[in-house]
Structures are given as C-alpha cells and as structure tokens.
Amino acid sequence: MMETAAKKTAEALALAKEIATGWFWSLETEEPEPNRLDIRLTSAEELVTIVTALRVKRLGTLSAITGLDPGPEVEELEVLYHFCTGQAVITLRVPVPRQAAVVPTLSAIIPVAEGFERELQEMFGVDVSGLSRPEHLYLPDEWPKSLYPLRKGFDPALVRAGANGGM
Amino acid sequence: MQTGQSREQFTVSIGPQHPALKEPANFLITVEGEIVTKAVVRLGYAHRGIEKATESRNWVQNLYLLERICGICSHIHATAYCLGVERLARVEAPPRAQALRVLVAEMERVHSHLLWLGVAAHEAGFDTLFMYSWRDRETIMDLLEALTGNRVNYSVNVLGGVKCDVSPGQIADIRAGLTYLEQRTHHYLDVVSSDAGFLQRTRGIGVMSRNQAEVLGTVGPTARASGVMRDIRIEAPYAAYGDYPVELILETAGDLEARFVVRINELFACYYLIRAVLDDLPAGELATRVPRRIKPAETVSRVEAPRGELFYFLKSNGSDMPERIRVRTPTICNMTSVVKLAVGHQLADVPMILAGVDPCFSCNDRMIVLEKDGQKRGVTWDALRQYGIAIYDGNSN
C-alpha cells in the first residue's frame, strides 16, 4: 500500500511538472521534498490558465493560499497556492510587485478560494481582482486603510493612530 | 387579502452573539417569507493575531501558542505543528511518541464528535440527547485528564515527541471507558436514525451531492457524509497512522442525517483505532532532541482534525523563530457550503445547517489587536508575566 501511495504521488507530481513545462509554459519547477512540487510562475497573468489546467486534469484540490513577505527591502511579495492530492502537494508560487500587488480571483473556478483570497487581501494587501465581496472578512470594518497586519513591516502603533484618527 | 403578489425581501442579521452556537459569527440572511434566498457570512470576532504572533516567538513557544488556537482540537493543531517542525529540522519523533500522538488525537476526536452531537441535538430542540451525550462525553474528558493532566489544552506534544506516557492502569481505564462509550454510541446511532421528531429536522435537509461537496471544497465528516473520499489519515498517513487500521466512514445521502450518521460511525472507528493502538504500543523513548535553530526551509503539514483537513505551512529562516506560519483550518472550507446550502431552506433550518458542518470559529479567526478609543483592553504580555511570577512567588513563600 505504501508503494502504491508513493507511485501515485510520483505520478501526480510528474503530471504537474508536465503541465508547468510542456504545455504552454516553460516554468521553473523544484522538488523541495519528495512529496512536493513548486512551480514558479513568472507573473499573476498565468495563474488562471494553469489552475484551469490543474482542474481539467483533476489534479488536487486547493488546500490553502499563503502570502509571503520576504521583508520590506524586497520589491516582490509571493503568493503560494497549495494544491493537494493524496500525499502530493503542488504549490504555484506567484510573484507580485509590492507596489501593485494584484492577483486574479479563482473563486469562479474554485468557490472555496474566496475565503482564502479575502484573507490574503486584508492581511497582506494583495488585491484580488474580480472578488464578488471585496469587504473585510476578518478585520474590523474601521481597520485603517493600507495597513496590512501580516506584512513584515507592520507596526501596531499605526493601528492605534489610524483607529483614533478614523473614528 | 392578496397573497403571492408582492415579493418582499427581508434581511435578518443573525449573530455575532450566539449564531446557533456559542461562538461569534455574523450571518446576514435574506429571506422571502420563511425561505432563505441569500446568506452572507462575516467572521473575525474571535481573531487573535496568532499567525502574526508566531513570527515573534521561538519554535518552542509557538507550540503552546498554536495549541491554543482551538480548545476542542488543541492536540491536532500541536501535532500538525510538531510534525512540520520536525520535518524542517530533519528529525523524527520515536515510534512510541508517534503512537501516543495517534492515541490522544483519536480520544480528542471522540470528545469532539460527542460535543458536536450534543450541540447539534440542541439546535434541533432535542435537549435530552444534548444532555446525555455531554454526560457521556465526560467519560472521555476524564480519561484525557488522567492521561495528560488537562481537560482541554492537553499539551501532550513537545517538539520531537510527546511528554506523557500511558501507564498499564490508564490503559485499563481507557478500555473500560471505551466499552461504556461504545454501548452508548450504539444507542445514539439508533436515536438519530429512528426518532421521528428528530428525523423531521435532519432527513433531506441541507442535501449536498457528492459533486457539490467536491466543487465547494468541503472537508472532513461534512464531505464524507456526501460520499467524498477524503481523509488525510488514509490519503497521506502521518504520525503512526500508517501502522494502525483507519476505517474510512462514508455516507452517500449528503443530508443532515448523513452528517450525524458519519460522525457517530466515526466514533466506532475511533474506539477500534484506540484499542488497536493500546494493543500494539511500541516500546521506547518518548522524545528526541530538536535543534533550537532551524535552517531555512519550507514544509507543508496536513492532518485530519475532527472537522477535516487541517493545513499548516511552515517556513524557517535559520533563526530560532519561524519566518512564517500559515494555518488553514477546516471550518473555512466548510463555511462556503453553509452559505450555499442555506438558500432555499426555511430560516429555522439555518442553525441546523450551520451546526451540521461543526463550525469552529476560534479556529477560523486568528488575528486582531484588541483596542477601543485608544484604550487598551486586556493585559499586556509583560504584565501577564509579572502577574504570573507574583502569583507563583506568593504561593511558594
């Protein structure tokens, strides 16, 4: 049974690799762990087509979206889309410029993405275009604008200032 | 009086106080008469900033922080975290520790499912079942307390293993407790599948087909009640799940009754699994050493919480603190299905549909700075620490 699981994982990763490198794109891929494949997209524009390709091949379900901020000195944020099937985890790594951070919504293809995307938008300041409900899901309505708590440079003192000034 | 002429819509705000259960969330339900035409959810009322807080605490401190994301499934959060950190640090917990993690995880599942059974029965107005199931839940709570010293945050895990062992006396107690619970669970299965009044509230309500469950991305018992074969313990065994028999419990009806039946049948599977672990507990050490600093790496840790797949993404940066920890809890996946399923039902069915996915808002909400009008409410970390020191100094003198 362990062997078949390992075989299935290898097959899933091979298929994902084929999509990333052999279909329309020649994207960089990496296998950081035996059960994981990271696909580096060059921009957010490729996201929807690649996700559609994964859906067509029924390759994994979207388990989570993670925002990564390497620090204020780096110009790019990174958004990770984790697709899981069995033991295999396929991660689409999307670079987004810090100053114009926008990714398209996946919620039309994958309804559960909406919750993840709204969290990404309010916590990381990555705008998700096309969301049907762009308002806050977790943060209070009066939370200061342009203040994203999960960015590395976040200063809680600004929330106090913003909250005092705004209310 | 003319009826059926005007189609007036009315929006009812349910919550954030007590939206069917004793946790905060807000639902804006649009109704036409009694029929729900639209449902919108607003979360965040229990958001405590835990993901952010992990970035300023070391790997060991985070274990205790993350365990407190949720009171009902504290052990599974700690397990997901420990397995991830161990993978980052390239160490493996000893076999006995892995088996004990499974043991406590399954006991936690028993307590969680019994708790849910009570809450869901209460939503249906069946308070007798609520009281009985919570009385019986005390059996497993007492066993957990005897084993770990705590009823809720068991703190069984440490990085690299577990901190408590199970004695022969405790094994006998657990077996006796399971015998009692098994007999009670048979009764509950009988009640939820035969009581006519109860079935009126559950049969054919909130039906979700297998395709819908897959498209909506549901997880855990909610998905399995619609026939979706998703259980991380079987798909991608972690800890010692590969060594013990885990039964996949499936139902196909996809209604509320099926969600009851799935969870109750899972209780039987839990009892079976707990006995299997106790029968075949590997000997050996309880923990291994994990380095304080962890080289830069990333990993994904997925476990099956009582409510479904729990997802952790961990990134280390070479220091003794994580670079980023992302927690995706099962409730947010199932919440999409609640707002879709509610449409077309009677308003009175909404609490049952909500309770049907066994939502856990504390899991969902993890972040906020508590403050109003510039005045801090609550206690600062330092003040709390000083308070603790003062208390313990006072006690020791």
Coordinates of C-alpha atoms in Angstrom, one line a residue:
Chain A
M1 CA 0.0 0.0 0.0
M2 CA 2.9 2.3 0.8
E3 CA 4.3 1.6 -2.6
T4 CA 1.1 2.5 -4.4
A5 CA 0.8 5.7 -2.5
A6 CA 4.4 6.7 -3.4
K7 CA 3.7 5.8 -7.0
K8 CA 0.5 7.9 -7.1
T9 CA 2.4 10.8 -5.6
A10 CA 5.1 10.5 -8.2
E11 CA 2.5 10.3 -11.0
A12 CA 0.7 13.4 -9.7
L13 CA 4.0 15.4 -9.5
A14 CA 5.1 14.2 -12.9
L15 CA 1.8 15.4 -14.4
A16 CA 2.0 18.7 -12.7
K17 CA 5.6 19.1 -14.0
E18 CA 4.4 18.3 -17.5
I19 CA 1.7 21.0 -17.3
A20 CA 4.2 23.5 -16.0
T21 CA 6.9 22.8 -18.5
G22 CA 5.4 21.1 -21.5
W23 CA 2.0 22.7 -22.2
F24 CA 2.2 26.4 -23.0
W25 CA 4.7 27.4 -20.4
S26 CA 8.3 26.5 -19.6
L27 CA 8.2 27.4 -16.0
E28 CA 10.9 26.7 -13.4
T29 CA 10.0 23.8 -11.1
E30 CA 11.6 22.5 -8.0
E31 CA 11.0 19.5 -5.7
P32 CA 11.9 20.7 -2.2
E33 CA 10.6 17.5 -0.6
P34 CA 9.8 14.1 -2.1
N35 CA 6.0 14.8 -2.0
R36 CA 6.1 18.4 -3.1
L37 CA 6.5 20.2 -6.4
D38 CA 6.9 24.0 -6.5
I39 CA 6.0 25.7 -9.8
R40 CA 7.4 29.3 -10.2
L41 CA 5.0 31.4 -12.3
T42 CA 6.6 34.4 -13.9
S43 CA 3.5 36.6 -13.3
A44 CA 0.0 36.5 -11.9
E45 CA -1.3 36.6 -15.5
E46 CA -0.5 32.9 -15.9
L47 CA -2.4 31.9 -12.8
V48 CA -5.9 31.3 -14.1
T49 CA -4.9 29.2 -17.1
I50 CA -2.6 27.0 -15.0
V51 CA -5.2 26.5 -12.4
T52 CA -7.7 25.6 -15.1
A53 CA -5.2 23.1 -16.5
L54 CA -4.9 21.5 -13.0
R55 CA -8.7 21.4 -12.7
V56 CA -9.0 19.8 -16.2
K57 CA -6.6 17.1 -15.1
R58 CA -8.4 16.8 -11.7
L59 CA -5.0 17.4 -10.1
G60 CA -5.5 18.2 -6.5
T61 CA -7.8 20.5 -4.5
L62 CA -6.9 24.0 -3.4
S63 CA -6.0 23.5 0.2
A64 CA -4.8 26.9 1.1
I65 CA -3.4 30.2 -0.2
T66 CA -0.4 31.6 1.7
G67 CA 1.0 35.1 1.4
L68 CA 4.8 35.5 1.9
D69 CA 6.5 38.8 2.6
P70 CA 10.3 38.4 2.4
G71 CA 10.8 41.8 4.1
P72 CA 10.3 45.5 3.3
E73 CA 13.7 45.6 1.4
V74 CA 12.5 43.2 -1.2
E75 CA 10.4 44.5 -4.0
E76 CA 8.2 41.4 -4.5
L77 CA 5.7 39.6 -2.4
E78 CA 4.9 36.0 -3.1
V79 CA 1.6 34.3 -3.1
L80 CA 1.5 30.5 -2.8
Y81 CA -1.4 28.3 -4.0
H82 CA -1.2 24.9 -2.5
F83 CA -3.0 22.1 -4.4
C84 CA -3.1 18.7 -2.6
T85 CA -3.9 15.2 -3.8
G86 CA -3.1 12.2 -1.7
Q87 CA 0.4 12.9 -0.3
A88 CA 1.3 15.2 -3.2
V89 CA 1.4 19.0 -2.6
I90 CA 1.7 21.1 -5.8
T91 CA 2.5 24.7 -5.0
L92 CA 2.1 27.5 -7.5
R93 CA 4.4 30.4 -6.5
V94 CA 3.2 33.7 -7.9
P95 CA 5.5 36.8 -7.6
V96 CA 3.6 40.0 -7.2
P97 CA 5.2 43.5 -7.1
R98 CA 4.9 45.1 -3.7
Q99 CA 3.6 48.4 -5.1
A100 CA 1.0 47.0 -7.4
A101 CA 0.1 43.7 -5.8
V102 CA -2.8 42.2 -7.7
V103 CA -3.8 38.6 -8.4
P104 CA -7.0 37.4 -10.3
T105 CA -9.6 35.6 -8.2
L106 CA -10.0 31.9 -8.6
S107 CA -13.4 31.9 -6.9
A108 CA -15.3 31.4 -10.2
I109 CA -13.5 28.1 -10.7
I110 CA -12.9 27.1 -7.1
P111 CA -15.6 28.6 -4.7
V112 CA -13.6 27.8 -1.6
A113 CA -10.9 30.2 -2.8
E114 CA -13.0 33.2 -1.9
G115 CA -12.3 32.9 1.8
F116 CA -8.6 32.4 1.3
E117 CA -8.4 35.3 -1.1
R118 CA -10.3 37.7 1.1
E119 CA -7.9 36.8 4.0
L120 CA -4.9 37.4 1.6
Q121 CA -6.3 40.7 0.6
E122 CA -6.9 42.2 4.0
M123 CA -3.9 40.6 5.8
F124 CA -1.3 41.0 3.0
G125 CA -2.5 43.8 0.9
V126 CA -2.6 41.7 -2.3
D127 CA -5.6 42.9 -4.2
V128 CA -7.7 40.1 -5.6
S129 CA -9.4 41.3 -8.7
G130 CA -12.9 40.1 -9.5
L131 CA -14.0 39.2 -6.0
S132 CA -17.7 39.4 -5.6
R133 CA -17.4 40.5 -2.0
P134 CA -14.2 42.5 -1.5
E135 CA -15.0 43.8 2.0
H136 CA -13.3 42.6 5.2
L137 CA -14.0 39.0 6.3
Y138 CA -11.9 39.0 9.4
L139 CA -10.6 42.5 10.2
P140 CA -13.0 45.2 11.6
D141 CA -14.7 47.5 9.2
E142 CA -12.9 50.5 10.7
W143 CA -9.4 49.0 10.3
P144 CA -7.1 51.7 8.8
K145 CA -6.7 51.5 5.0
S146 CA -3.3 50.4 3.6
L147 CA -2.3 48.7 6.8
Y148 CA -1.7 45.0 6.4
P149 CA -1.0 43.1 9.5
L150 CA 0.8 40.1 8.0
R151 CA 3.3 42.2 6.1
K152 CA 6.7 42.2 7.8
G153 CA 6.9 46.0 8.2
F154 CA 3.5 46.1 10.1
D155 CA 3.6 48.5 13.1
P156 CA 0.7 48.0 15.6
A157 CA 1.2 51.6 16.7
L158 CA -0.2 52.7 13.3
V159 CA -3.4 50.9 14.0
R160 CA -3.9 52.9 17.2
A161 CA -3.1 56.1 15.3
G162 CA -5.4 55.1 12.4
A163 CA -8.2 54.0 14.7
N164 CA -8.0 57.2 16.7
G165 CA -8.0 59.4 13.7
G166 CA -10.6 57.5 11.8
M167 CA -13.3 57.0 14.4
Chain B
M1 CA -56.0 39.9 1.5
Q2 CA -53.9 39.4 -1.6
T3 CA -51.1 36.9 -1.3
G4 CA -48.4 35.9 -3.6
Q5 CA -48.4 39.3 -5.2
S6 CA -45.7 41.2 -3.5
R7 CA -42.3 39.6 -3.3
E8 CA -40.8 41.5 -0.4
Q9 CA -37.3 40.5 0.7
F10 CA -36.2 40.9 4.3
T11 CA -32.7 40.6 5.7
V12 CA -32.2 39.1 9.1
S13 CA -29.0 39.6 10.9
I14 CA -28.0 36.5 13.0
G15 CA -25.1 36.9 15.4
P16 CA -22.4 37.8 16.1
Q17 CA -23.8 36.8 19.5
H18 CA -24.8 33.2 19.6
P19 CA -25.5 32.4 15.9
A20 CA -26.9 29.0 16.7
L21 CA -23.8 28.1 18.8
K22 CA -21.8 29.7 21.5
E23 CA -19.2 31.2 19.2
P24 CA -19.2 34.5 17.4
A25 CA -20.0 35.0 13.7
N26 CA -22.5 37.1 11.8
F27 CA -24.8 35.8 9.2
L28 CA -26.9 38.1 7.1
I29 CA -29.8 36.0 5.9
T30 CA -32.1 37.4 3.2
V31 CA -35.5 35.8 3.3
E32 CA -38.6 35.8 1.3
G33 CA -41.3 34.9 3.8
E34 CA -39.6 32.0 5.6
I35 CA -37.4 30.9 2.7
V36 CA -33.8 31.9 2.6
T37 CA -32.8 33.5 -0.7
K38 CA -29.3 34.6 0.2
A39 CA -26.8 34.1 3.0
V40 CA -23.6 36.1 3.7
V41 CA -21.1 35.3 6.5
R42 CA -18.9 37.7 8.4
L43 CA -16.1 36.3 10.6
G44 CA -13.3 37.7 12.7
Y45 CA -15.0 38.2 16.0
A46 CA -12.5 35.8 17.7
H47 CA -9.5 36.8 15.7
R48 CA -6.4 36.9 18.0
G49 CA -3.4 37.6 15.8
I50 CA -1.9 34.1 16.2
E51 CA -0.3 33.8 12.8
K52 CA 1.4 37.2 13.3
A53 CA 2.3 36.4 16.8
T54 CA 4.2 33.2 15.8
E55 CA 6.7 35.4 13.9
S56 CA 7.9 36.9 17.2
R57 CA 8.1 33.8 19.3
N58 CA 10.6 30.9 19.1
W59 CA 9.7 27.4 17.8
V60 CA 9.1 26.1 21.3
Q61 CA 6.9 29.0 22.5
N62 CA 4.8 28.7 19.3
L63 CA 3.9 25.1 20.2
Y64 CA 1.9 26.4 23.2
L65 CA 0.5 29.4 21.3
L66 CA -0.7 27.3 18.4
E67 CA -2.2 24.7 20.7
R68 CA -4.5 27.5 21.9
I69 CA -6.0 28.3 18.5
C70 CA -8.8 25.9 19.4
G71 CA -9.9 24.4 22.6
I72 CA -11.7 21.5 21.1
C73 CA -9.0 20.3 18.7
S74 CA -5.9 21.7 20.6
H75 CA -4.0 18.4 20.2
I76 CA -4.3 18.2 16.4
H77 CA -3.0 21.8 16.0
A78 CA 0.0 20.9 18.1
T79 CA 0.5 17.7 16.2
A80 CA 0.4 19.4 12.8
Y81 CA 2.9 21.9 14.0
C82 CA 5.3 19.4 15.6
L83 CA 5.3 17.2 12.6
G84 CA 6.0 20.2 10.4
V85 CA 8.8 21.5 12.6
E86 CA 10.3 18.0 12.9
R87 CA 10.4 17.7 9.1
L88 CA 12.0 21.1 8.8
A89 CA 14.7 20.2 11.4
R90 CA 15.1 16.8 9.8
V91 CA 14.4 14.8 13.0
E92 CA 11.8 12.1 13.5
A93 CA 9.9 11.5 16.7
P94 CA 10.3 8.0 18.2
P95 CA 7.7 5.4 17.3
R96 CA 6.2 5.3 20.8
A97 CA 5.7 9.1 20.6
Q98 CA 4.0 8.9 17.2
A99 CA 1.6 6.2 18.5
L100 CA 0.8 8.3 21.6
R101 CA 0.0 11.2 19.3
V102 CA -2.4 9.0 17.4
L103 CA -3.9 7.8 20.7
V104 CA -4.6 11.3 22.0
A105 CA -5.8 12.5 18.6
E106 CA -8.4 9.8 18.5
M107 CA -9.5 10.4 22.1
E108 CA -9.8 14.1 21.1
R109 CA -11.9 13.1 18.1
V110 CA -14.2 11.1 20.4
H111 CA -14.7 14.1 22.7
S112 CA -15.1 16.5 19.7
H113 CA -17.7 14.3 18.0
L114 CA -19.7 13.8 21.2
L115 CA -19.6 17.5 21.9
W116 CA -20.9 18.2 18.4
L117 CA -23.6 15.6 18.8
G118 CA -24.9 17.4 21.8
V119 CA -24.7 20.9 20.2
A120 CA -26.4 19.7 17.0
A121 CA -29.1 17.9 19.0
H122 CA -29.7 21.1 21.0
E123 CA -30.1 23.0 17.7
A124 CA -32.8 20.6 16.7
G125 CA -34.6 21.1 20.1
F126 CA -33.6 17.7 21.3
D127 CA -32.1 18.7 24.6
T128 CA -32.4 15.2 26.1
L129 CA -29.9 13.9 23.6
F130 CA -27.7 17.0 24.2
M131 CA -27.6 16.3 28.0
Y132 CA -27.0 12.6 27.6
S133 CA -24.2 13.0 25.0
W134 CA -22.5 15.6 27.1
R135 CA -22.8 13.5 30.2
D136 CA -21.1 10.6 28.3
R137 CA -18.5 12.9 26.9
E138 CA -17.3 13.4 30.5
T139 CA -16.0 9.8 30.3
I140 CA -13.5 10.6 27.6
M141 CA -12.7 14.0 29.2
D142 CA -11.8 12.3 32.5
L143 CA -9.6 9.8 30.6
L144 CA -7.9 12.7 28.8
E145 CA -7.4 14.5 32.1
A146 CA -6.0 11.4 33.8
L147 CA -3.6 10.9 30.9
T148 CA -2.4 14.4 30.3
G149 CA -3.4 16.4 33.4
N150 CA -5.7 18.7 31.4
R151 CA -9.2 18.6 30.0
V152 CA -8.7 20.9 27.1
N153 CA -5.2 22.0 26.2
Y154 CA -3.6 18.6 26.8
S155 CA -0.1 19.8 25.9
V156 CA 0.9 16.2 25.0
N157 CA 3.2 17.2 22.2
V158 CA 6.7 18.6 22.5
L159 CA 9.0 19.2 19.5
G160 CA 10.5 15.8 18.8
G161 CA 7.9 13.7 20.6
V162 CA 5.5 13.7 23.5
K163 CA 5.8 14.5 27.1
C164 CA 3.5 12.0 28.8
D165 CA 3.3 8.2 28.7
V166 CA 0.4 5.9 29.3
S167 CA 0.6 3.5 32.3
P168 CA -0.9 0.0 32.4
G169 CA -3.5 1.3 34.8
Q170 CA -4.5 4.1 32.5
I171 CA -4.7 1.6 29.6
A172 CA -7.2 -0.5 31.6
D173 CA -9.2 2.7 32.4
I174 CA -9.3 3.7 28.8
R175 CA -10.6 0.3 27.7
A176 CA -13.3 0.3 30.4
G177 CA -14.3 3.8 29.3
L178 CA -14.5 2.8 25.6
T179 CA -16.7 -0.2 26.5
Y180 CA -19.2 2.2 28.1
L181 CA -19.0 4.7 25.3
E182 CA -19.4 2.1 22.7
Q183 CA -22.6 0.9 24.2
R184 CA -23.9 4.5 24.5
T185 CA -22.9 5.3 20.9
H186 CA -25.0 2.3 19.6
H187 CA -27.9 4.0 21.4
Y188 CA -27.2 7.4 19.8
L189 CA -26.9 5.8 16.4
D190 CA -30.3 4.2 17.0
V191 CA -31.8 7.5 18.2
V192 CA -30.6 9.7 15.3
S193 CA -31.7 7.3 12.7
S194 CA -35.1 6.3 14.1
D195 CA -36.6 9.1 16.2
A196 CA -39.4 10.5 14.1
G197 CA -39.3 14.0 15.5
F198 CA -35.6 14.3 15.1
L199 CA -35.6 12.9 11.6
Q200 CA -38.0 15.7 10.5
R201 CA -35.2 18.1 11.3
T202 CA -32.4 16.2 9.6
R203 CA -33.7 13.9 6.8
G204 CA -33.5 15.6 3.4
I205 CA -32.3 18.9 5.0
G206 CA -29.2 20.6 3.6
V207 CA -28.6 18.0 1.0
M208 CA -25.3 18.2 -0.7
S209 CA -24.5 15.8 -3.6
R210 CA -21.0 14.4 -4.0
N211 CA -20.2 16.7 -6.9
Q212 CA -21.4 19.7 -4.9
A213 CA -19.3 18.7 -1.9
E214 CA -16.3 18.3 -4.2
V215 CA -16.8 21.6 -6.0
L216 CA -17.5 23.5 -2.8
G217 CA -14.2 22.1 -1.3
T218 CA -15.7 20.7 1.8
V219 CA -13.5 18.6 4.1
G220 CA -13.8 16.1 6.9
P221 CA -17.1 14.4 8.0
T222 CA -19.1 17.1 6.1
A223 CA -17.5 15.9 2.8
R224 CA -17.6 12.2 3.8
A225 CA -21.4 12.5 4.5
S226 CA -21.7 13.3 0.8
G227 CA -19.6 10.4 -0.3
V228 CA -16.4 12.3 -0.9
M229 CA -13.4 10.0 0.0
R230 CA -11.2 12.5 1.8
D231 CA -9.4 11.6 5.0
I232 CA -5.8 12.7 5.5
R233 CA -5.2 9.8 7.9
I234 CA -5.8 7.4 4.9
E235 CA -4.7 9.6 2.0
A236 CA -1.4 10.8 3.5
P237 CA -0.8 9.0 6.8
Y238 CA 1.1 11.0 9.3
A239 CA 2.4 10.2 12.8
A240 CA 1.7 6.5 13.3
Y241 CA -1.5 6.3 11.2
G242 CA 0.3 4.1 8.7
D243 CA 0.7 1.4 11.3
Y244 CA -2.9 1.1 12.5
P245 CA -6.2 0.4 10.8
V246 CA -8.1 3.6 10.0
E247 CA -11.6 3.0 8.5
L248 CA -13.0 5.4 6.0
I249 CA -16.6 6.2 7.0
L250 CA -18.8 7.2 4.1
E251 CA -22.4 8.0 3.6
T252 CA -24.0 9.0 0.4
A253 CA -27.2 10.8 1.3
G254 CA -25.4 14.1 1.9
D255 CA -28.2 15.4 4.2
L256 CA -28.0 16.4 7.9
E257 CA -28.9 12.9 8.9
A258 CA -25.9 11.5 7.0
R259 CA -23.7 14.0 8.8
F260 CA -25.0 12.6 12.1
V261 CA -24.5 9.0 11.0
V262 CA -21.0 9.7 9.6
R263 CA -19.8 11.2 12.8
I264 CA -21.4 8.6 15.0
N265 CA -19.9 5.8 12.9
E266 CA -16.6 7.6 13.1
L267 CA -16.9 7.2 16.9
F268 CA -16.9 3.4 16.5
A269 CA -13.9 3.7 14.2
C270 CA -12.2 5.8 16.8
Y271 CA -12.8 3.2 19.6
Y272 CA -11.5 0.5 17.3
L273 CA -8.4 2.5 16.5
I274 CA -7.7 3.4 20.1
R275 CA -7.9 -0.2 21.1
A276 CA -5.5 -1.1 18.2
V277 CA -3.0 1.5 19.5
L278 CA -3.3 0.2 23.0
D279 CA -2.9 -3.4 21.9
D280 CA 0.2 -2.6 19.9
L281 CA 2.1 0.3 21.5
P282 CA 5.7 0.3 20.5
A283 CA 8.3 0.5 23.4
G284 CA 11.0 3.1 23.5
E285 CA 11.8 6.7 24.1
L286 CA 9.2 9.4 24.2
A287 CA 11.1 12.3 22.6
T288 CA 14.2 13.1 20.6
R289 CA 16.1 16.4 20.6
V290 CA 15.2 19.1 18.1
P291 CA 17.7 21.9 17.4
R292 CA 16.8 25.3 18.7
R293 CA 17.7 27.0 15.3
I294 CA 16.3 25.6 12.1
K295 CA 18.0 26.1 8.7
P296 CA 16.0 27.9 6.0
A297 CA 13.4 25.6 4.5
E298 CA 9.7 25.3 3.9
T299 CA 7.3 22.4 4.5
V300 CA 3.6 21.6 4.5
S301 CA 2.0 19.6 7.2
R302 CA -1.5 18.2 6.8
V303 CA -3.5 16.3 9.4
E304 CA -7.1 15.2 9.8
A305 CA -8.7 17.3 12.6
P306 CA -12.1 16.2 13.9
R307 CA -13.6 18.7 11.4
G308 CA -11.5 17.8 8.4
E309 CA -8.2 18.6 6.8
L310 CA -6.0 21.0 8.8
F311 CA -3.3 22.6 6.8
Y312 CA 0.0 24.1 8.1
F313 CA 2.6 25.8 6.0
L314 CA 5.9 26.4 7.9
K315 CA 8.9 28.4 6.7
S316 CA 12.1 28.7 8.7
N317 CA 14.9 31.2 8.2
G318 CA 17.8 29.8 10.2
S319 CA 16.9 31.6 13.4
D320 CA 15.1 30.2 16.4
M321 CA 11.9 31.8 15.2
P322 CA 9.8 30.9 12.2
E323 CA 9.7 33.2 9.2
R324 CA 6.0 32.4 8.5
I325 CA 3.4 30.0 9.7
R326 CA 0.2 29.7 7.8
V327 CA -2.8 27.8 9.4
R328 CA -5.8 26.8 7.3
T329 CA -8.5 25.3 9.4
P330 CA -11.3 23.0 8.2
T331 CA -14.1 25.4 9.1
I332 CA -13.3 28.0 6.5
C333 CA -13.6 25.3 3.8
N334 CA -16.9 24.1 5.0
M335 CA -18.3 27.6 5.6
T336 CA -18.7 28.1 1.8
S337 CA -21.1 25.1 1.8
V338 CA -23.2 26.6 4.6
V339 CA -24.0 29.8 2.7
K340 CA -24.8 27.9 -0.4
L341 CA -26.8 25.2 1.3
A342 CA -28.9 27.6 3.3
V343 CA -30.5 29.1 0.1
G344 CA -33.9 27.5 -0.5
H345 CA -34.4 26.3 3.1
Q346 CA -36.6 27.6 5.8
L347 CA -35.0 30.2 8.1
A348 CA -35.5 27.7 11.0
D349 CA -33.3 25.2 9.3
V350 CA -30.3 27.6 9.1
P351 CA -29.0 26.9 12.6
M352 CA -29.1 23.1 12.0
I353 CA -27.3 23.5 8.6
L354 CA -24.7 25.6 10.3
A355 CA -24.3 23.2 13.2
G356 CA -24.2 20.4 10.6
V357 CA -20.6 21.3 9.5
D358 CA -19.5 21.5 13.1
P359 CA -18.1 25.0 12.7
C360 CA -15.3 26.2 14.9
F361 CA -14.9 30.0 14.8
S362 CA -11.9 30.2 17.1
C363 CA -10.1 28.0 14.6
N364 CA -11.1 30.3 11.8
D365 CA -10.3 33.6 13.4
R366 CA -6.7 34.1 14.4
M367 CA -5.9 37.7 14.4
I368 CA -6.7 41.2 15.9
V369 CA -5.4 43.9 18.1
L370 CA -7.8 44.5 20.9
E371 CA -8.3 48.1 21.4
K372 CA -11.1 50.7 21.6
D373 CA -10.8 54.5 21.6
G374 CA -7.0 54.3 22.2
Q375 CA -7.6 52.5 25.4
K376 CA -6.1 49.0 25.7
R377 CA -8.4 46.3 26.9
G378 CA -6.9 43.1 28.3
V379 CA -3.4 42.6 29.6
T380 CA 0.0 43.1 28.0
W381 CA 2.3 40.1 27.8
D382 CA 4.7 41.6 30.3
A383 CA 2.0 42.5 32.8
L384 CA 0.7 38.9 32.5
R385 CA 4.1 37.5 33.0
Q386 CA 4.7 39.7 36.1
Y387 CA 1.3 38.7 37.4
G388 CA 2.2 35.0 37.0
I389 CA 5.6 35.5 38.7
A390 CA 3.9 37.3 41.6
I391 CA 1.3 34.6 42.0
Y392 CA 3.8 31.8 42.0
D393 CA 6.2 33.7 44.3
G394 CA 3.3 34.3 46.6
N395 CA 2.4 30.6 46.6
S396 CA 5.9 29.4 47.2
N397 CA 6.5 31.7 50.2

